Short mmCIF file of C-alpha atoms in Angstrom, two decimals:
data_model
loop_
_atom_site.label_atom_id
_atom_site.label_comp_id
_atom_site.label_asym_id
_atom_site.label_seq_id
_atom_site.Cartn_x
_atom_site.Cartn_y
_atom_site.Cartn_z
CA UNK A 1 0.00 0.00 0.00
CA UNK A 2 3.18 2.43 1.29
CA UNK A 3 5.03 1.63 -2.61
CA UNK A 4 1.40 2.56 -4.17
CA UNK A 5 0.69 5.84 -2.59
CA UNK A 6 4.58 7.10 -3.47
CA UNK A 7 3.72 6.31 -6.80
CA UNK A 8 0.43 7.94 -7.16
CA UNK A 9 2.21 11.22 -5.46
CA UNK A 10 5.56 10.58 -7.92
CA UNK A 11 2.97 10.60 -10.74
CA UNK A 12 0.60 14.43 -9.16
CA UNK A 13 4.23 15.85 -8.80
CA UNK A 14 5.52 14.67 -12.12
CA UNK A 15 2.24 16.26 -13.75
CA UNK A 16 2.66 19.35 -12.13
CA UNK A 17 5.90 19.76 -13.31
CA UNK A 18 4.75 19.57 -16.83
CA UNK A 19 2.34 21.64 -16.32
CA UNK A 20 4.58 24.37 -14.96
CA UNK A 21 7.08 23.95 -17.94
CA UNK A 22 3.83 23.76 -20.62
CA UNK A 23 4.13 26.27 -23.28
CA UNK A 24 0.81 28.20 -22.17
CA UNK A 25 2.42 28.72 -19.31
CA UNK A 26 4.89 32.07 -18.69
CA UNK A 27 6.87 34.26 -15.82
CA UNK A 28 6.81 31.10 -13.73
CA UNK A 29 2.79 32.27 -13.03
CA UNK A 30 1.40 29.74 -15.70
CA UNK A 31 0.57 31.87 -18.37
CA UNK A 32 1.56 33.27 -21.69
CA UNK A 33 4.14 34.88 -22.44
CA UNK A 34 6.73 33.28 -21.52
CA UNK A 35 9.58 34.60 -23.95
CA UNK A 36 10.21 37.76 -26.02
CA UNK A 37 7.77 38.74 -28.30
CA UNK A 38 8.14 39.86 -31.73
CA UNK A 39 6.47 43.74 -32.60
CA UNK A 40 6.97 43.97 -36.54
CA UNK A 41 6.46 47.20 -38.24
CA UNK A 42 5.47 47.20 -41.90
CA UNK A 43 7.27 50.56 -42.72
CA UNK A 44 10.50 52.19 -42.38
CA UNK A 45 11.68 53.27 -39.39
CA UNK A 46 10.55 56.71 -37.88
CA UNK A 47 7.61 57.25 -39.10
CA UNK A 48 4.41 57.24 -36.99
CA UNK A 49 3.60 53.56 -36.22
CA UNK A 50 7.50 53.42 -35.51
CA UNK A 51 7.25 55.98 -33.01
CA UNK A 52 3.68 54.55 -31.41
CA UNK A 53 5.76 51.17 -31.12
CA UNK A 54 9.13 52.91 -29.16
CA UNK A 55 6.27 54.58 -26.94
CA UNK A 56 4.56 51.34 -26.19
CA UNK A 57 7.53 49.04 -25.62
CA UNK A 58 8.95 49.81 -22.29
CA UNK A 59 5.35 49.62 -21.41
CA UNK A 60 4.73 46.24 -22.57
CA UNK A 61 7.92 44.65 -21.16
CA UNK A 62 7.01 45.81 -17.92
CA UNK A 63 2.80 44.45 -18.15
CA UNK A 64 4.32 41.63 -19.87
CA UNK A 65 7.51 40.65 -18.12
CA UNK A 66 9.29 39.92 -21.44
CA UNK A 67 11.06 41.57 -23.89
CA UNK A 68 9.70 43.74 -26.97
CA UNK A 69 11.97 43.03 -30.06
CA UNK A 70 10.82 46.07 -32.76
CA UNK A 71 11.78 44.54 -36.69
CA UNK A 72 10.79 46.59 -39.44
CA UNK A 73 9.61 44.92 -42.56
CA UNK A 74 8.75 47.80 -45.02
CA UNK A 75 6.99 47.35 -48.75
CA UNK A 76 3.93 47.40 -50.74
CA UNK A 77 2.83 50.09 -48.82
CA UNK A 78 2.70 47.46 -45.53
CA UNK A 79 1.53 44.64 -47.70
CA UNK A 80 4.62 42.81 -47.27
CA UNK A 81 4.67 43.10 -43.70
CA UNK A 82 1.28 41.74 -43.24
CA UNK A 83 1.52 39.15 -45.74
CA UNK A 84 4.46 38.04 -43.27
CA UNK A 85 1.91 38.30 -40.46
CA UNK A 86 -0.98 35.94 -41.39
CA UNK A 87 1.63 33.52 -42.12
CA UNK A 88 3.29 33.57 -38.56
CA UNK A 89 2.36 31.10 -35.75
CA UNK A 90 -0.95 31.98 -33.97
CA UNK A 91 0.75 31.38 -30.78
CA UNK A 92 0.94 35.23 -29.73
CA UNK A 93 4.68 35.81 -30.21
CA UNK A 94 4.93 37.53 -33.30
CA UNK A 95 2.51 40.97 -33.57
CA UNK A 96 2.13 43.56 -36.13
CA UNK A 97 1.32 46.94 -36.63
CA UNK A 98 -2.02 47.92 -38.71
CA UNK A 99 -3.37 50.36 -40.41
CA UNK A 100 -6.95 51.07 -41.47
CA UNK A 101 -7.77 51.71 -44.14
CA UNK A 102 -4.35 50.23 -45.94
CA UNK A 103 -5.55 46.92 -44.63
CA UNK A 104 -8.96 47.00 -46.16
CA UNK A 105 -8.48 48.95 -49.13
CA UNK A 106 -5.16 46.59 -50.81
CA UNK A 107 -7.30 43.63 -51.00
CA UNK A 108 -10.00 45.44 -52.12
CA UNK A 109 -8.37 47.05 -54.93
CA UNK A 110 -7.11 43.21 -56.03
CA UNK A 111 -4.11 44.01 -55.96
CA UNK A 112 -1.58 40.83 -55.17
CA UNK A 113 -1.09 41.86 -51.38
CA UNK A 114 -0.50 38.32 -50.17
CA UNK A 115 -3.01 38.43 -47.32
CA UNK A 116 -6.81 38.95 -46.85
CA UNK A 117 -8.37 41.61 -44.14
CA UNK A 118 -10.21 38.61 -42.74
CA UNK A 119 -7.03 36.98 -42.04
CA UNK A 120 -5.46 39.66 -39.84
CA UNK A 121 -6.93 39.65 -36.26
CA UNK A 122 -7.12 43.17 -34.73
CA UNK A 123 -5.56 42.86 -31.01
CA UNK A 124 -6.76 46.71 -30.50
CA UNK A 125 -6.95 50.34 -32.06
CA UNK A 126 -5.00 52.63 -30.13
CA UNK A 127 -4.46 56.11 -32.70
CA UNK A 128 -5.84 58.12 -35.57
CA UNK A 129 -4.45 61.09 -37.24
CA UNK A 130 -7.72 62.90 -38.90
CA UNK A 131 -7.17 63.28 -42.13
CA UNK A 132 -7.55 67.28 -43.31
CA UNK A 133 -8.04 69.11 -46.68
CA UNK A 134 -5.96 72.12 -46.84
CA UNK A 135 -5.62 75.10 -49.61
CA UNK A 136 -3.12 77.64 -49.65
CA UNK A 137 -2.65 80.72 -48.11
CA UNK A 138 -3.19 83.23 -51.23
CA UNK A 139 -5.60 80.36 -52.90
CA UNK A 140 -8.76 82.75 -52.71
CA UNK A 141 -10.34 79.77 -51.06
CA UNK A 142 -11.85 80.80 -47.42
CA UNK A 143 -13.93 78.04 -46.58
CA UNK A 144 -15.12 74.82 -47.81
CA UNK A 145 -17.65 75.88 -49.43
CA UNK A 146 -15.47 78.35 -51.40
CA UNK A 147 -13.74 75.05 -52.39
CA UNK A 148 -16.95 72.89 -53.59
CA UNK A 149 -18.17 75.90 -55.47
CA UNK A 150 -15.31 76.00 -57.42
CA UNK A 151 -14.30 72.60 -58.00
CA UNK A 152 -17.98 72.80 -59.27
CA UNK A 153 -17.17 75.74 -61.73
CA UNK A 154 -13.84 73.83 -63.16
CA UNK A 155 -14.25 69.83 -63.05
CA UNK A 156 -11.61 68.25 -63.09
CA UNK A 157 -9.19 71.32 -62.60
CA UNK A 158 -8.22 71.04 -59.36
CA UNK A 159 -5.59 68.78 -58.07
CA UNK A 160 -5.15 67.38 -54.58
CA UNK A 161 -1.17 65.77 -53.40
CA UNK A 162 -1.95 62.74 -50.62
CA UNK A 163 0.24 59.78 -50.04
CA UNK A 164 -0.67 56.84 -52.15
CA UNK A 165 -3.13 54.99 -53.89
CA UNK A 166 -5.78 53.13 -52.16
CA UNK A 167 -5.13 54.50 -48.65
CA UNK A 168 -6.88 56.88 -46.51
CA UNK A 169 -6.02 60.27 -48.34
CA UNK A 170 -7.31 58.40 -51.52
CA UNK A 171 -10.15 57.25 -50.30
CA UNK A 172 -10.88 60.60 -48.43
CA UNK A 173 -10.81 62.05 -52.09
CA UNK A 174 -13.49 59.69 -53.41
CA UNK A 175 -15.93 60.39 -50.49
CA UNK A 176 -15.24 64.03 -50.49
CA UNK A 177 -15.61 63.66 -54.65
CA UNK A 178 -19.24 61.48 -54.24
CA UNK A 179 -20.58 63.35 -51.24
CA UNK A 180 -20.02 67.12 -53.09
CA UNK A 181 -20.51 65.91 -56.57
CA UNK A 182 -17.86 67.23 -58.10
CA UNK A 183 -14.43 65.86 -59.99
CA UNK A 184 -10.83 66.57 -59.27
CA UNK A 185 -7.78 65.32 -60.10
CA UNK A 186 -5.96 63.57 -57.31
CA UNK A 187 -2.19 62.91 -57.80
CA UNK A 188 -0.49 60.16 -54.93
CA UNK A 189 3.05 60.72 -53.31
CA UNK A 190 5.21 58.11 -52.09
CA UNK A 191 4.78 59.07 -48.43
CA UNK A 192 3.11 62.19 -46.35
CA UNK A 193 6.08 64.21 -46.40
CA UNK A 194 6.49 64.24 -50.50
CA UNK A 195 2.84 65.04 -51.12
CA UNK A 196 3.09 67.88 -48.37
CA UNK A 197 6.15 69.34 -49.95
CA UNK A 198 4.75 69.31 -53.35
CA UNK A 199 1.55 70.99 -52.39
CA UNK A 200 3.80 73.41 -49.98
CA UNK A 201 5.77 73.96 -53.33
CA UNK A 202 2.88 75.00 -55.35
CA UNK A 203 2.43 71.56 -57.04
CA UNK A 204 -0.83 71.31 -56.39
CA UNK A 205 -3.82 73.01 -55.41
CA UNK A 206 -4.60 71.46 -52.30
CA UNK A 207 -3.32 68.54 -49.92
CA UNK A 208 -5.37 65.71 -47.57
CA UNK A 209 -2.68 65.58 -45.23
CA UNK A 210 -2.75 63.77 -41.40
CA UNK A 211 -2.84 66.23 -38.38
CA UNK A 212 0.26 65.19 -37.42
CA UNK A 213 1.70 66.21 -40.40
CA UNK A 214 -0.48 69.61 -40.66
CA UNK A 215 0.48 71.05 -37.07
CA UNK A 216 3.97 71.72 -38.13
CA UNK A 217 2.44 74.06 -41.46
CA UNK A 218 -0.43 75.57 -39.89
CA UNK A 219 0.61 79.00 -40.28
CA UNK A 220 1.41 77.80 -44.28
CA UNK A 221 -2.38 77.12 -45.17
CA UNK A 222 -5.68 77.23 -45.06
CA UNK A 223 -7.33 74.06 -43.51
CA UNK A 224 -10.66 74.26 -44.56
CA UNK A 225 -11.85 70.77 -43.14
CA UNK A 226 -10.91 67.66 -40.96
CA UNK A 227 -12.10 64.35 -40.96
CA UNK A 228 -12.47 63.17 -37.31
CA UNK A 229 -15.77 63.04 -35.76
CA UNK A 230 -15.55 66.29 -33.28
CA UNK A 231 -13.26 68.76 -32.94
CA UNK A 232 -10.11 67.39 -33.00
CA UNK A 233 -8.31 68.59 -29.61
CA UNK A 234 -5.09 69.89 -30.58
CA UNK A 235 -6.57 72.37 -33.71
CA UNK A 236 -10.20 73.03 -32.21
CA UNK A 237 -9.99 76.22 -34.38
CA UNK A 238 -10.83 74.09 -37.49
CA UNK A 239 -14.73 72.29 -38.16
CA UNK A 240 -15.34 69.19 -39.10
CA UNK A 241 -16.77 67.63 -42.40
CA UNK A 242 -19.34 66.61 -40.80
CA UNK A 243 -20.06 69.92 -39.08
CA UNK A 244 -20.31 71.63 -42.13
CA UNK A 245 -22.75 69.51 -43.64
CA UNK A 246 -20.78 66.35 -45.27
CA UNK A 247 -21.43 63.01 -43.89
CA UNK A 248 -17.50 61.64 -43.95
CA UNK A 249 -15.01 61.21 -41.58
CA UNK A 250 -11.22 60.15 -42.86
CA UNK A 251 -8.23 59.29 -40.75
CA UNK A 252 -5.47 56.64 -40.72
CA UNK A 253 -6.07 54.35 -37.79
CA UNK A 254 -3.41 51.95 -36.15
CA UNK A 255 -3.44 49.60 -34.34
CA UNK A 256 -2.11 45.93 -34.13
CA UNK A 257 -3.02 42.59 -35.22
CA UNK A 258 -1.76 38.64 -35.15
CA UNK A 259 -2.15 35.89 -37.22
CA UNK A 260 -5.41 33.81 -37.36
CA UNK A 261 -6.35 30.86 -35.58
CA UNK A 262 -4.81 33.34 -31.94
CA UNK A 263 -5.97 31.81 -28.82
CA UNK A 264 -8.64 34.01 -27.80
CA UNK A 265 -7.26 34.08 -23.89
CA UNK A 266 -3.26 35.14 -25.24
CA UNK A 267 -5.75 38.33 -27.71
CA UNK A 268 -7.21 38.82 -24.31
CA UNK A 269 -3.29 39.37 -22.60
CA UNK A 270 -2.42 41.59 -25.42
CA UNK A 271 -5.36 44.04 -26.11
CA UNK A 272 -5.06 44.73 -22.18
CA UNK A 273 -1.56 45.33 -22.20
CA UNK A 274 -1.76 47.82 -25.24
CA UNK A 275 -5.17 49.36 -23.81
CA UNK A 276 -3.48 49.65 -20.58
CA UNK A 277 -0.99 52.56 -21.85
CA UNK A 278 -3.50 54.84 -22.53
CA UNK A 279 -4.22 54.86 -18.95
CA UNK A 280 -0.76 55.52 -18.10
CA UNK A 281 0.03 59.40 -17.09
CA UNK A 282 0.72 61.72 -19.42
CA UNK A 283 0.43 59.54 -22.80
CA UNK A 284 -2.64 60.72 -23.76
CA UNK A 285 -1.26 64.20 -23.42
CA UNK A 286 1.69 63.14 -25.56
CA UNK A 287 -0.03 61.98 -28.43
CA UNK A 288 -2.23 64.97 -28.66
CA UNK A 289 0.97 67.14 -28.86
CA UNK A 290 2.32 65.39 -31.74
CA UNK A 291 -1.12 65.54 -33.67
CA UNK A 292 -2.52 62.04 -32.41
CA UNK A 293 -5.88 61.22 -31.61
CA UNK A 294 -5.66 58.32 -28.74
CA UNK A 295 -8.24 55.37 -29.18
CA UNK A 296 -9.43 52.76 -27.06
CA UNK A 297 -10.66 50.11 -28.95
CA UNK A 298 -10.57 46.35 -27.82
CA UNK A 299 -9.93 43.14 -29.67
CA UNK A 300 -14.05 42.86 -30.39
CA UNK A 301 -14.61 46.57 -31.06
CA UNK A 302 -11.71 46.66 -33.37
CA UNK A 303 -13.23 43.69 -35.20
CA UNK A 304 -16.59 45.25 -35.80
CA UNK A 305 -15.15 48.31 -37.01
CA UNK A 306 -13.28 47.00 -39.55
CA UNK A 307 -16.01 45.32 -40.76
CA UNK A 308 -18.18 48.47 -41.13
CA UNK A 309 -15.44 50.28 -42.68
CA UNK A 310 -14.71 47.40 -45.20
CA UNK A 311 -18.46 47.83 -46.27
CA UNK A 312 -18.19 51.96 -46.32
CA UNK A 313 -15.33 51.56 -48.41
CA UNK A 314 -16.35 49.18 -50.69
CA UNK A 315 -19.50 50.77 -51.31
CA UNK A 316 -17.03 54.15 -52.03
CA UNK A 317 -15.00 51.78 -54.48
CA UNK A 318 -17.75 50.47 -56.38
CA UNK A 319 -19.41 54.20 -57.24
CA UNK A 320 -15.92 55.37 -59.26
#
């Protein structure tokens, strides 16, 4: 009976000794993580989801008890870095920075991006930068209106600088385009800072530009418009689209995603640790000052809104 019962407990400790060395378990506590996690960025370094990341990681290492390696993995406009993503491991290690609407508009233009929206799962959606249309200074243009009227006068005479083709300045040009009826020409950049600097050098007639970007050349232009839903906090001095009577809003949101097929309970462990840092003091405050607009949306909000914008844009796309 004595040999039996050192068995059976030989056998309870031997199980729990597995259990503690399981990979779902991490930081000795039983859970996940329980080694350094991989944060890639699908564009060069230092631009804006570059700096969001450096902000973030000492605050994940320190909620998450491991270390934050940043990789960059630039191309396609972020295609190639989420076409990396959705064909990592959906164990919770490897996480990448999205955008919206880059992530729902590449697909949707059938382009060969190498991954579906469906496929990347939104962990949360912590920034926007409104997108803003902006004249300049000795246009004649005063107001929006100004603007419509004579885009409405001259079709197709106007042009407008943004960054790319099928992302948010572009698609902020088709609703502004269907909602006004009127046509202009719209001429993409490689990047915000090109298409401000050829609008800034009289390239163009106007620029959809991200309030990040426009705080440093507010005294350069006239912004007639922005594209979040209220006042956006740091430039309360300019109204909204939907203030002055056109049903649009337009920004570049980021966030980050994993692969599919992620446990539900490590999504869970993530979106808190990024949703977390908006809570921290001051952080809010900091991304105001550089022309952020903080957001707090979860793993399930995230999810839903994607899906609504997929269906706003598409129904854009299909009206050109």
């Amino acid at each position: 009976m004595k040999k039996k019962w050192i068995t059976a407990v030989s056998l309870v400790c031997a199980a729990l000794l597995l259990v503690s060395c399981s990979p779902s378990g991490g930081n000795g506590k039983g859970q996940f993580p329980e080694k350094s996690i991989t944060y890639s960025i699908p564009f060069e370094p230092g631009g804006q989801s570059d700096v969001e990341a450096r902000r973030q990681q000492p605050f994940l290492e320190e909620a998450l008890e491991q270390k934050i390696v940043i990789q960059y993995k630039p191309g396609g406009g972020g295609s190639v870095g989420w076409s990396e993503l959705v064909n990592q491991k959906p164990d919770g290690y490897f996480l990448a920075g999205i955008n919206i609407p880059h992530i729902i508009l590449q697909p949707l233009a059938n382009e060969d991006t190498g991954y579906n929206t469906e496929d990347i799962v939104p962990i949360a959606i912590f920034q926007a930068t409104p997108i803003a249309l902006a004249v300049g200074k000795n246009s004649g243009i005063d107001s929006l209106e100004d603007f419509i009227q004579k885009a409405r006068k001259n079709p197709g005479s106007i042009t407008i600088s943004g960054s790319g083709n099928y992302s948010g300045h572009h698609i902020a040009f088709l609703q502004l385009q269907n909602l006004a009826e009127i046509k202009m020409q719209y001429v993409p950049f490689d990047g915000a800072g090109p298409s401000m600097q050829a609008f800034l050098g009289g390239n163009t007639d106007a620029v959809l530009a991200n309030s990040s970007d426009l705080l440093k050349y507010t005294e350069d232009m006239k912004i007639l418009a922005i594209g979040s839903e209220e006042r956006f906090e740091p430039m309360p001095e300019f109204p909204t689209f939907i203030e002055l009577g056109y049903d649009m809003t337009a920004s570049i949101d980021r966030g980050v995603g994993v692969p599919p097929g992620t446990d539900k309970k490590i999504i869970h462990i993530l979106e808190k640790a990024f949703l977390d840092i908006l809570e921290e003091p001051g952080v809010k405050d900091q991304m105001y000052e550089e022309g952020f607009e903080p957001k707090t949306m979860g793993h399930e909000e995230s999810v839903k809104y994607i899906e609504m914008k997929t269906k706003e844009y598409t129904d854009i796309l299909e009206k050109q």
